[in-house]
Tab-separated table of C-alpha atoms in Angstrom:
chain	number	residue	atom	x	y	z
A	1	MET	CA	-21.893	-1.224	23.749
A	2	LYS	CA	-18.348	-0.380	22.675
A	3	TYR	CA	-17.050	-0.235	19.109
A	4	ASP	CA	-13.401	0.199	18.135
A	5	PRO	CA	-13.019	2.578	15.180
A	6	THR	CA	-9.620	1.030	14.328
A	7	CYS	CA	-11.249	-2.351	13.613
A	8	LYS	CA	-13.169	-3.893	10.743
A	9	TYR	CA	-16.052	-6.202	11.641
A	10	ASP	CA	-17.976	-9.084	10.110
A	11	GLU	CA	-21.623	-9.963	10.688
A	12	GLU	CA	-20.595	-12.954	12.819
A	13	HIS	CA	-19.290	-10.414	15.409
A	14	GLU	CA	-15.550	-10.852	14.926
A	15	TRP	CA	-13.203	-7.912	14.506
A	16	ILE	CA	-9.838	-7.537	12.831
A	17	ARG	CA	-7.333	-4.752	13.401
A	18	VAL	CA	-4.875	-4.460	10.524
A	19	GLU	CA	-1.232	-3.853	11.438
A	20	GLY	CA	0.844	-3.828	8.248
A	21	ASP	CA	0.498	-7.243	6.537
A	22	GLU	CA	-0.849	-8.762	9.735
A	23	GLY	CA	-4.200	-8.766	11.435
A	24	VAL	CA	-5.218	-9.129	15.068
A	25	ILE	CA	-8.570	-10.896	15.499
A	26	GLY	CA	-11.032	-10.958	18.383
A	27	ILE	CA	-14.732	-10.987	19.215
A	28	SER	CA	-16.780	-7.826	19.526
A	29	ASP	CA	-18.170	-6.288	22.681
A	30	TYR	CA	-21.628	-7.270	21.426
A	31	ALA	CA	-20.541	-10.926	21.076
A	32	GLN	CA	-19.070	-11.145	24.578
A	33	ASP	CA	-22.184	-9.438	25.985
A	34	GLN	CA	-24.471	-11.973	24.281
A	35	LEU	CA	-22.370	-14.895	25.511
A	36	SER	CA	-22.293	-13.633	29.110
A	37	ASP	CA	-19.629	-15.081	31.438
A	38	ILE	CA	-16.934	-16.708	29.287
A	39	VAL	CA	-15.322	-19.725	30.942
A	40	TYR	CA	-13.214	-21.383	28.212
A	41	VAL	CA	-11.523	-20.532	24.907
A	42	GLU	CA	-10.206	-23.096	22.416
A	43	LEU	CA	-7.634	-21.520	20.096
A	44	PRO	CA	-5.923	-22.913	16.972
A	45	GLU	CA	-2.247	-23.800	16.673
A	46	VAL	CA	0.405	-21.392	15.391
A	47	GLY	CA	0.944	-22.223	11.715
A	48	ASP	CA	-2.662	-23.275	11.068
A	49	THR	CA	-4.167	-21.707	7.945
A	50	PHE	CA	-7.807	-20.789	7.476
A	51	ASP	CA	-10.012	-19.498	4.711
A	52	ARG	CA	-12.401	-16.658	5.302
A	53	GLY	CA	-15.470	-18.002	7.113
A	54	ASP	CA	-13.703	-21.063	8.577
A	55	VAL	CA	-14.120	-21.787	12.293
A	56	LEU	CA	-11.051	-20.299	13.967
A	57	ALA	CA	-11.812	-20.857	17.647
A	58	VAL	CA	-14.518	-21.859	20.098
A	59	VAL	CA	-15.635	-19.679	23.001
A	60	GLU	CA	-17.649	-21.269	25.799
A	61	SER	CA	-19.700	-19.362	28.321
A	62	VAL	CA	-22.066	-20.303	31.105
A	63	LYS	CA	-24.831	-19.918	28.482
A	64	ALA	CA	-23.472	-21.651	25.372
A	65	ALA	CA	-20.531	-22.542	23.165
A	66	SER	CA	-20.011	-20.370	20.125
A	67	ASP	CA	-17.799	-20.711	17.076
A	68	VAL	CA	-15.496	-17.842	16.141
A	69	TYR	CA	-15.011	-17.399	12.398
A	70	MET	CA	-12.133	-16.037	10.333
A	71	PRO	CA	-13.053	-12.595	8.978
A	72	VAL	CA	-10.326	-12.957	6.307
A	73	SER	CA	-8.074	-15.782	5.091
A	74	GLY	CA	-4.684	-16.200	6.702
A	75	GLU	CA	-2.112	-18.111	8.699
A	76	VAL	CA	-1.975	-17.998	12.502
A	77	LEU	CA	1.257	-16.331	13.627
A	78	GLU	CA	0.525	-16.052	17.340
A	79	ILE	CA	-2.207	-17.008	19.804
A	80	ASN	CA	-3.163	-15.148	22.956
A	81	GLU	CA	-2.030	-17.667	25.565
A	82	ALA	CA	-3.345	-15.459	28.389
A	83	LEU	CA	-6.875	-16.551	27.453
A	84	GLU	CA	-6.120	-20.162	28.389
A	85	ASP	CA	-5.823	-19.196	32.056
A	86	SER	CA	-8.073	-16.123	31.982
A	87	PRO	CA	-10.908	-16.543	29.444
A	88	GLU	CA	-12.885	-13.903	31.347
A	89	LEU	CA	-10.615	-11.300	29.710
A	90	LEU	CA	-12.964	-11.576	26.717
A	91	ASN	CA	-15.721	-10.096	28.871
A	92	GLU	CA	-13.475	-7.455	30.398
A	93	ASP	CA	-11.465	-6.146	27.449
A	94	PRO	CA	-12.637	-7.559	24.076
A	95	TYR	CA	-10.696	-5.007	21.983
A	96	GLY	CA	-7.521	-4.961	24.058
A	97	GLU	CA	-5.999	-7.706	26.192
A	98	ALA	CA	-8.479	-10.310	24.912
A	99	TRP	CA	-7.439	-10.559	21.269
A	100	LEU	CA	-7.541	-14.174	20.068
A	101	VAL	CA	-4.928	-14.554	17.327
A	102	ARG	CA	-2.492	-12.631	15.161
A	103	ILE	CA	-2.518	-13.711	11.503
A	104	ALA	CA	-0.650	-13.126	8.263
A	105	ILE	CA	-3.391	-11.809	5.969
A	106	ALA	CA	-3.500	-13.957	2.816
A	107	ASP	CA	-5.776	-11.743	0.688
A	108	PRO	CA	-5.997	-8.080	1.738
A	109	SER	CA	-8.871	-7.501	-0.718
A	110	GLU	CA	-11.126	-9.538	1.626
A	111	LEU	CA	-10.927	-6.633	4.084
A	112	ASP	CA	-13.034	-4.577	1.667
A	113	ASP	CA	-16.048	-6.799	2.403
A	114	LEU	CA	-15.965	-6.076	6.144
A	115	LEU	CA	-17.876	-3.375	8.027
A	116	ASP	CA	-16.327	-0.305	9.600
A	117	ALA	CA	-17.287	0.497	13.197
A	118	LYS	CA	-20.166	2.796	12.184
A	119	ALA	CA	-21.705	0.218	9.824
A	120	TYR	CA	-21.229	-2.558	12.391
A	121	LYS	CA	-22.929	-0.457	15.067
A	122	ALA	CA	-25.913	0.050	12.736
A	123	PHE	CA	-25.970	-3.717	12.035
A	124	VAL	CA	-25.976	-4.556	15.769
A	125	GLU	CA	-28.716	-2.013	16.451
A	126	SER	CA	-30.841	-3.592	13.713
A	127	LEU	CA	-30.572	-6.964	15.508
A	128	ASP	CA	-32.129	-5.535	18.644
A	129	GLU	CA	-35.153	-4.077	16.876
């Protein structure tokens, strides 16, 4: 299992990488592993705004469909259009090419409630016990 030390994580298995006032959001390596072969991704529209915990996207695999939640509140600035044609990127490179959206972070203090990579790793390991 891979963990990106530059990301913050929530317990729903999303990550956010902060870049200035913006955040890049994706699903964790653990999430893509649990889903198995991802075949479809439904992303929001640029300009959509979400509160923390809102459903941001839907990821469908050969096993199931799964909601992706907003780790922090914000407005969608950009979506990863490559996922529309190549959803399998989420399985191949969850922390790189397979980011879902770029957002303007509405409330940076919400980041304080997220897990760092070490804490997220411990959380994931506790799920497998």
